[in-house]
Amino acid sequence: MVRTICNFSCFQICFCQCLGYKKCHEYIALLKSGQLKGQPGCTDEETLEALILRELSSIRDKAGKACVENLSKHNAPLTMAVCGSKGSFINISQMIACVGQQAISGHRPPDGFDKRCLPHFEKLQMTPEAKGFVENSFFSGLTPTEFFFHTMGGREGLVDTAVKTAETGYMQRRLVKCLEVSFTWMT
């Protein structure tokens, strides 16, 4: 049986996820066997994280592309993304296909709770689901662990927005103060 969402098959989405998971497990096996070559200036573990992050990020993009190709041209979110009024293709992908890898400061969530991201996973686990990959979409609903990972990334976005607002406000204040001595004459 093939699951359908919004009148199209999810086979392509599941296929992309399976291939991505398989590649991630291959990278992990290469690291454990000592065959993973580190990138210049990186440890083997940092290389593994970079490879996995790149692979998992591409899953969301491929799944999103499959969704957009199969959506009706009359789909409201698609229309808004195409005309540029609101949202993007990534938003559509997250609504229908999968939310994707959650990144914190550009990396997968770090092990912070006794050698694991969350207490729901085994120690030293490097699998996609244990390190912040959200395979469900907002339409199908997130599991509790996926929700935790998503809130980690969302919190970082909120903090970044607040800090940028303060920084730009301060820059504007300094600029206005500097320009107070400048004036123009109208003749």
Coordinates of N, CA and C in Angstrom, one line a residue:
M1 N 0.8 -1.2 0.0 CA 0.0 0.0 0.0 C 0.9 1.2 0.0
V2 N 0.6 2.2 -0.8 CA 1.3 3.4 -1.0 C 0.5 4.5 -0.3
R3 N 1.2 5.2 0.7 CA 0.5 6.3 1.4 C 0.4 7.5 0.4
T4 N -0.7 8.2 0.5 CA -0.9 9.4 -0.3 C -1.2 10.6 0.6
I5 N -0.6 11.7 0.2 CA -0.9 13.0 0.9 C -1.3 14.0 -0.2
C6 N -2.4 14.6 0.0 CA -2.9 15.7 -0.9 C -2.9 15.2 -2.3
N7 N -3.4 14.0 -2.5 CA -3.6 13.4 -3.9 C -2.3 13.0 -4.6
F8 N -1.2 12.8 -4.0 CA -0.1 12.3 -4.7 C 0.7 11.3 -3.9
S9 N 1.4 10.4 -4.5 CA 2.1 9.3 -3.9 C 3.3 9.7 -3.1
C10 N 3.5 9.1 -1.9 CA 4.7 9.5 -1.1 C 5.8 8.5 -1.4
F11 N 5.7 7.7 -2.5 CA 6.8 6.8 -2.8 C 8.1 7.5 -3.0
Q12 N 8.1 8.6 -3.7 CA 9.4 9.3 -4.0 C 10.0 9.8 -2.7
I13 N 9.1 10.3 -1.8 CA 9.6 10.9 -0.5 C 10.2 9.8 0.3
C14 N 9.5 8.7 0.4 CA 10.1 7.5 1.2 C 11.3 7.0 0.6
F15 N 11.4 6.9 -0.7 CA 12.6 6.4 -1.4 C 13.8 7.3 -1.1
C16 N 13.6 8.7 -1.2 CA 14.6 9.6 -0.9 C 15.1 9.4 0.5
Q17 N 14.2 9.3 1.5 CA 14.6 9.1 2.9 C 15.4 7.8 3.1
C18 N 14.9 6.7 2.4 CA 15.6 5.5 2.6 C 17.0 5.5 2.1
L19 N 17.2 6.1 0.9 CA 18.5 6.2 0.3 C 19.4 7.1 1.2
G20 N 18.9 8.2 1.7 CA 19.7 9.1 2.5 C 20.1 8.4 3.8
Y21 N 19.1 7.7 4.5 CA 19.4 6.9 5.7 C 20.5 5.9 5.4
K22 N 20.4 5.2 4.3 CA 21.4 4.2 4.0 C 22.8 4.8 3.8
K23 N 22.9 5.9 3.1 CA 24.2 6.6 3.0 C 24.7 7.0 4.3
C24 N 23.9 7.5 5.2 CA 24.3 8.0 6.5 C 24.9 6.8 7.3
H25 N 24.2 5.7 7.3 CA 24.6 4.5 8.0 C 25.9 4.0 7.4
E26 N 26.1 4.1 6.1 CA 27.4 3.7 5.5 C 28.5 4.6 6.0
Y27 N 28.3 5.9 6.1 CA 29.3 6.9 6.6 C 29.7 6.5 8.1
I28 N 28.7 6.2 8.9 CA 28.9 5.8 10.3 C 29.7 4.5 10.3
A29 N 29.4 3.5 9.4 CA 30.2 2.3 9.4 C 31.6 2.5 9.0
L30 N 31.8 3.4 8.0 CA 33.2 3.8 7.6 C 34.0 4.4 8.7
L31 N 33.3 5.3 9.5 CA 34.0 5.9 10.7 C 34.4 4.8 11.7
K32 N 33.5 3.9 12.0 CA 33.8 2.9 13.0 C 34.8 1.9 12.6
S33 N 35.0 1.7 11.2 CA 36.0 0.8 10.7 C 37.3 1.5 10.5
G34 N 37.3 2.8 10.7 CA 38.5 3.6 10.5 C 38.8 3.9 9.0
Q35 N 37.9 3.7 8.1 CA 38.1 4.0 6.7 C 37.6 5.3 6.2
L36 N 37.0 6.1 7.1 CA 36.5 7.4 6.7 C 37.7 8.4 6.7
K37 N 37.9 9.0 5.5 CA 39.0 10.0 5.4 C 38.6 11.3 5.9
G38 N 39.3 11.9 6.8 CA 38.9 13.2 7.3 C 39.2 14.3 6.2
Q39 N 38.3 15.3 6.2 CA 38.5 16.5 5.4 C 39.6 17.3 5.9
P40 N 40.3 18.1 5.1 CA 41.5 18.9 5.5 C 41.0 19.8 6.7
G41 N 41.8 19.7 7.8 CA 41.5 20.6 8.9 C 40.4 20.1 9.8
C42 N 39.9 18.9 9.6 CA 38.8 18.4 10.4 C 39.1 17.0 10.9
T43 N 38.6 16.7 12.1 CA 38.8 15.3 12.6 C 37.8 14.4 11.8
D44 N 38.0 13.1 12.1 CA 37.1 12.1 11.4 C 35.6 12.3 11.8
E45 N 35.4 12.7 13.1 CA 34.1 12.9 13.6 C 33.4 14.1 13.0
E46 N 34.2 15.2 12.8 CA 33.7 16.4 12.2 C 33.4 16.2 10.7
T47 N 34.2 15.4 10.1 CA 34.0 15.0 8.7 C 32.7 14.2 8.6
L48 N 32.5 13.3 9.5 CA 31.3 12.5 9.5 C 30.0 13.4 9.7
E49 N 30.1 14.3 10.6 CA 29.0 15.2 10.9 C 28.7 16.0 9.6
A50 N 29.7 16.5 9.0 CA 29.5 17.4 7.8 C 28.9 16.5 6.6
L51 N 29.4 15.3 6.4 CA 28.8 14.5 5.4 C 27.3 14.1 5.7
I52 N 27.1 13.8 6.9 CA 25.7 13.4 7.3 C 24.8 14.6 7.1
L53 N 25.2 15.8 7.6 CA 24.4 17.0 7.5 C 24.1 17.3 6.1
R54 N 25.1 17.2 5.2 CA 24.8 17.5 3.8 C 23.8 16.5 3.2
E55 N 24.0 15.2 3.5 CA 23.1 14.2 3.0 C 21.7 14.4 3.5
L56 N 21.5 14.7 4.7 CA 20.2 14.8 5.3 C 19.5 16.1 4.8
S57 N 20.3 17.1 4.6 CA 19.7 18.4 4.0 C 19.2 18.1 2.6
S58 N 19.9 17.3 1.9 CA 19.5 17.1 0.5 C 18.2 16.2 0.4
I59 N 17.9 15.4 1.5 CA 16.7 14.7 1.5 C 15.5 15.6 1.5
R60 N 15.5 16.6 2.3 CA 14.4 17.6 2.4 C 14.2 18.2 1.0
D61 N 15.3 18.6 0.4 CA 15.3 19.3 -0.9 C 14.7 18.4 -2.0
K62 N 15.1 17.1 -2.0 CA 14.6 16.2 -3.0 C 13.1 15.8 -2.8
A63 N 12.8 15.6 -1.5 CA 11.4 15.4 -1.2 C 10.5 16.6 -1.5
G64 N 11.0 17.7 -1.2 CA 10.2 19.0 -1.6 C 10.1 19.1 -3.1
K65 N 11.1 18.8 -3.8 CA 11.0 18.9 -5.3 C 10.0 17.9 -5.8
A66 N 9.9 16.7 -5.3 CA 8.9 15.7 -5.7 C 7.5 16.2 -5.3
C67 N 7.4 16.9 -4.2 CA 6.0 17.4 -3.8 C 5.6 18.5 -4.8
V68 N 6.5 19.5 -5.0 CA 6.1 20.6 -5.8 C 5.8 20.2 -7.3
E69 N 6.5 19.2 -7.8 CA 6.2 18.7 -9.1 C 4.8 18.0 -9.2
N70 N 4.3 17.5 -8.1 CA 3.0 16.8 -8.1 C 1.9 17.6 -7.6
L71 N 2.1 18.8 -7.1 CA 1.0 19.6 -6.6 C 0.2 20.2 -7.8
S72 N -1.0 20.5 -7.6 CA -1.9 21.2 -8.5 C -1.4 22.6 -8.7
K73 N -1.5 23.2 -9.9 CA -1.1 24.5 -10.1 C -2.0 25.5 -9.3
H74 N -3.1 25.0 -8.9 CA -4.1 25.8 -8.1 C -3.9 25.7 -6.6
N75 N -2.9 25.0 -6.2 CA -2.6 24.9 -4.7 C -2.2 26.3 -4.2
A76 N -2.9 26.7 -3.1 CA -2.7 28.1 -2.6 C -1.3 28.3 -2.1
P77 N -0.7 27.4 -1.2 CA 0.7 27.7 -0.8 C 1.7 27.7 -1.9
L78 N 1.5 26.9 -2.9 CA 2.4 26.9 -4.1 C 2.3 28.2 -4.8
T79 N 1.1 28.7 -5.0 CA 0.8 30.0 -5.7 C 1.5 31.1 -5.0
M80 N 1.4 31.1 -3.6 CA 2.1 32.2 -2.8 C 3.6 32.1 -2.9
A81 N 4.1 30.9 -2.9 CA 5.6 30.7 -3.0 C 6.1 31.1 -4.4
V82 N 5.4 30.8 -5.5 CA 5.8 31.1 -6.8 C 5.8 32.6 -7.1
C83 N 4.7 33.2 -6.6 CA 4.6 34.7 -6.9 C 5.4 35.5 -5.9
G84 N 5.9 34.9 -4.8 CA 6.8 35.6 -3.9 C 6.1 36.4 -2.8
S85 N 4.8 36.2 -2.7 CA 4.1 37.0 -1.7 C 4.3 36.5 -0.3
K86 N 4.4 35.2 -0.1 CA 4.6 34.6 1.2 C 5.1 33.2 1.1
G87 N 6.0 32.8 2.0 CA 6.5 31.4 2.0 C 7.5 31.1 0.9
S88 N 7.9 29.9 1.0 CA 8.9 29.4 0.0 C 8.7 27.9 -0.3
F89 N 9.4 27.4 -1.2 CA 9.3 26.0 -1.6 C 9.8 25.1 -0.4
I90 N 10.7 25.6 0.4 CA 11.1 24.9 1.6 C 9.9 24.7 2.6
N91 N 9.1 25.8 2.7 CA 7.9 25.7 3.6 C 6.9 24.7 3.1
I92 N 6.7 24.7 1.8 CA 5.8 23.7 1.2 C 6.4 22.3 1.5
S93 N 7.7 22.1 1.3 CA 8.3 20.8 1.5 C 8.1 20.4 3.0
Q94 N 8.2 21.3 3.9 CA 8.1 20.9 5.3 C 6.6 20.6 5.7
M95 N 5.7 21.3 5.0 CA 4.3 21.0 5.2 C 3.8 19.7 4.7
I96 N 4.3 19.3 3.6 CA 3.8 18.1 2.9 C 4.8 16.9 3.0
A97 N 6.1 17.1 2.8 CA 7.0 15.9 2.6 C 7.7 15.6 4.0
C98 N 8.7 16.4 4.4 CA 9.3 16.1 5.7 C 10.0 17.5 6.1
V99 N 10.1 17.6 7.4 CA 10.6 18.9 8.0 C 12.1 18.9 7.7
G100 N 12.8 17.8 7.8 CA 14.2 17.7 7.5 C 15.1 17.8 8.7
Q101 N 16.4 18.0 8.4 CA 17.4 18.0 9.4 C 17.4 19.4 10.2
Q102 N 17.3 19.3 11.5 CA 17.3 20.5 12.3 C 18.8 20.9 12.6
A103 N 19.1 22.1 12.4 CA 20.5 22.5 12.6 C 20.6 23.6 13.7
I104 N 21.6 23.5 14.5 CA 21.8 24.4 15.6 C 23.2 25.0 15.3
S105 N 23.3 26.3 15.1 CA 24.5 26.9 14.7 C 25.2 26.3 13.5
G106 N 24.4 25.8 12.6 CA 24.9 25.2 11.4 C 25.3 23.8 11.5
H107 N 25.1 23.1 12.6 CA 25.5 21.7 12.9 C 24.3 20.9 13.4
R108 N 24.4 19.6 13.3 CA 23.4 18.8 13.9 C 23.4 19.0 15.4
P109 N 22.3 18.8 16.1 CA 22.3 19.0 17.6 C 23.4 18.2 18.3
P110 N 24.1 18.9 19.2 CA 25.2 18.2 19.9 C 24.8 17.3 21.0
D111 N 25.7 16.4 21.4 CA 25.4 15.5 22.5 C 25.6 16.4 23.8
G112 N 24.5 16.6 24.5 CA 24.6 17.4 25.7 C 24.1 16.7 26.9
F113 N 23.3 15.6 26.7 CA 22.7 14.9 27.8 C 23.3 13.5 28.0
D114 N 24.4 13.5 28.7 CA 25.1 12.2 29.0 C 25.4 11.4 27.7
K115 N 26.1 12.1 26.8 CA 26.6 11.5 25.5 C 25.4 11.2 24.5
R116 N 24.4 12.0 24.6 CA 23.3 11.9 23.7 C 22.5 13.2 23.6
C117 N 21.8 13.4 22.6 CA 21.0 14.6 22.4 C 19.8 14.7 23.4
L118 N 19.1 13.6 23.4 CA 17.9 13.6 24.3 C 17.9 12.2 25.0
P119 N 17.3 12.2 26.2 CA 17.3 10.9 26.9 C 16.5 9.8 26.3
H120 N 15.8 10.1 25.2 CA 15.1 9.0 24.5 C 15.9 8.1 23.6
F121 N 17.2 8.4 23.5 CA 18.1 7.7 22.6 C 19.2 7.1 23.4
E122 N 19.8 6.0 22.8 CA 21.0 5.4 23.4 C 22.2 6.3 23.4
K123 N 23.1 6.1 24.3 CA 24.3 6.9 24.3 C 25.2 6.7 23.1
L124 N 25.8 7.7 22.7 CA 26.8 7.7 21.5 C 26.1 7.3 20.2
Q125 N 24.8 7.5 20.1 CA 24.1 7.2 18.9 C 24.2 8.3 17.9
M126 N 24.6 8.0 16.6 CA 24.8 9.0 15.6 C 23.8 8.9 14.4
T127 N 22.8 8.2 14.6 CA 21.8 8.0 13.5 C 21.0 9.3 13.3
P128 N 20.5 9.4 12.1 CA 19.8 10.7 11.7 C 18.7 11.0 12.7
E129 N 17.8 10.0 13.1 CA 16.7 10.4 14.0 C 17.2 10.7 15.4
A130 N 18.4 10.3 15.8 CA 18.9 10.6 17.2 C 19.6 11.9 17.2
K131 N 19.9 12.5 16.0 CA 20.6 13.7 15.9 C 19.9 14.8 15.2
G132 N 18.5 14.8 15.3 CA 17.8 15.9 14.8 C 17.1 15.9 13.5
F133 N 17.1 14.7 12.8 CA 16.4 14.6 11.6 C 14.9 14.4 11.8
V134 N 14.1 15.2 11.2 CA 12.6 15.1 11.4 C 12.0 14.6 10.1
E135 N 11.7 13.3 10.1 CA 11.2 12.6 8.8 C 9.8 12.9 8.6
N136 N 9.0 13.3 9.5 CA 7.6 13.6 9.3 C 7.4 15.0 8.8
S137 N 6.2 15.2 8.3 CA 5.8 16.6 7.8 C 4.9 17.2 8.9
F138 N 4.6 18.5 8.7 CA 3.7 19.1 9.6 C 2.3 18.6 9.4
F139 N 2.0 18.2 8.1 CA 0.7 17.6 7.8 C 0.5 16.2 8.5
S140 N 1.5 15.4 8.6 CA 1.4 14.1 9.2 C 1.6 14.2 10.7
G141 N 2.3 15.3 11.2 CA 2.5 15.5 12.6 C 3.8 15.0 13.1
L142 N 4.4 15.7 14.0 CA 5.8 15.3 14.5 C 5.6 14.4 15.8
T143 N 6.6 13.5 15.9 CA 6.7 12.7 17.1 C 7.2 13.6 18.3
P144 N 7.1 13.2 19.5 CA 7.7 14.1 20.6 C 9.1 14.4 20.4
T145 N 10.0 13.5 20.1 CA 11.4 13.8 19.9 C 11.6 14.7 18.7
E146 N 10.9 14.5 17.6 CA 11.0 15.4 16.5 C 10.6 16.8 16.9
F147 N 9.6 16.9 17.7 CA 9.1 18.2 18.1 C 10.2 18.9 19.0
F148 N 10.8 18.2 19.9 CA 11.9 18.7 20.7 C 13.0 19.3 19.8
F149 N 13.4 18.5 18.8 CA 14.5 18.9 17.9 C 14.1 20.2 17.1
H150 N 12.8 20.2 16.7 CA 12.3 21.3 15.9 C 12.3 22.6 16.7
T151 N 11.9 22.5 18.0 CA 11.9 23.7 18.9 C 13.3 24.2 19.2
M152 N 14.3 23.3 19.2 CA 15.7 23.7 19.3 C 16.1 24.7 18.2
G153 N 15.8 24.3 17.0 CA 16.1 25.1 15.8 C 15.3 26.4 15.8
G154 N 14.0 26.2 16.2 CA 13.1 27.4 16.2 C 13.5 28.4 17.2
R155 N 14.0 28.0 18.4 CA 14.4 28.9 19.4 C 15.7 29.7 18.9
E156 N 16.6 29.0 18.2 CA 17.7 29.7 17.7 C 17.3 30.8 16.7
G157 N 16.3 30.5 15.9 CA 15.8 31.5 14.9 C 15.2 32.7 15.6
L158 N 14.5 32.5 16.7 CA 13.9 33.6 17.4 C 14.9 34.5 18.1
V159 N 15.9 33.8 18.7 CA 17.0 34.6 19.3 C 17.8 35.4 18.3
D160 N 18.1 34.8 17.1 CA 18.8 35.5 16.1 C 18.0 36.7 15.6
T161 N 16.7 36.6 15.5 CA 15.8 37.7 15.1 C 15.9 38.8 16.1
A162 N 15.8 38.5 17.4 CA 15.8 39.5 18.4 C 17.1 40.2 18.5
V163 N 18.2 39.5 18.3 CA 19.6 40.1 18.4 C 19.8 41.0 17.2
K164 N 19.3 40.5 16.0 CA 19.5 41.4 14.8 C 18.7 42.7 15.0
T165 N 17.5 42.6 15.5 CA 16.7 43.8 15.7 C 17.5 44.8 16.6
A166 N 18.1 44.3 17.7 CA 18.8 45.2 18.6 C 20.0 45.7 17.9
E167 N 20.7 44.9 17.2 CA 22.0 45.4 16.5 C 21.6 46.5 15.5
T168 N 20.6 46.2 14.7 CA 20.3 47.2 13.6 C 19.8 48.5 14.3
G169 N 19.0 48.4 15.4 CA 18.6 49.6 16.1 C 19.7 50.4 16.6
Y170 N 20.7 49.7 17.1 CA 21.9 50.4 17.7 C 22.7 51.1 16.5
M171 N 22.8 50.4 15.4 CA 23.5 50.9 14.3 C 22.8 52.1 13.7
Q172 N 21.5 52.1 13.7 CA 20.7 53.2 13.2 C 20.9 54.4 14.1
R173 N 20.9 54.2 15.4 CA 21.1 55.3 16.4 C 22.4 55.9 16.2
R174 N 23.5 55.1 16.0 CA 24.8 55.7 15.8 C 24.9 56.5 14.5
L175 N 24.3 56.0 13.5 CA 24.3 56.7 12.2 C 23.6 58.0 12.3
V176 N 22.4 58.0 13.0 CA 21.7 59.3 13.1 C 22.5 60.3 13.9
K177 N 23.2 59.8 15.0 CA 24.0 60.7 15.8 C 25.1 61.3 15.0
C178 N 25.7 60.5 14.1 CA 26.8 61.0 13.3 C 26.4 62.0 12.3
L179 N 25.1 61.8 11.8 CA 24.6 62.7 10.8 C 24.0 64.0 11.3
E180 N 23.9 64.1 12.6 CA 23.3 65.3 13.2 C 24.0 66.5 12.8
V181 N 25.3 66.5 12.7 CA 26.1 67.7 12.3 C 26.0 68.0 10.8
S182 N 25.5 67.1 10.0 CA 25.4 67.3 8.6 C 24.0 67.9 8.3
F183 N 24.0 68.9 7.4 CA 22.7 69.5 7.0 C 22.9 70.0 5.6
T184 N 21.8 70.3 5.0 CA 21.8 70.9 3.6 C 21.1 72.2 3.6
W185 N 21.5 73.1 2.7 CA 20.9 74.4 2.5 C 20.0 74.4 1.3
M186 N 18.9 75.0 1.4 CA 18.0 75.1 0.2 C 18.1 76.5 -0.2
T187 N 18.4 76.7 -1.5 CA 18.5 78.1 -2.0 C 17.4 78.4 -3.0

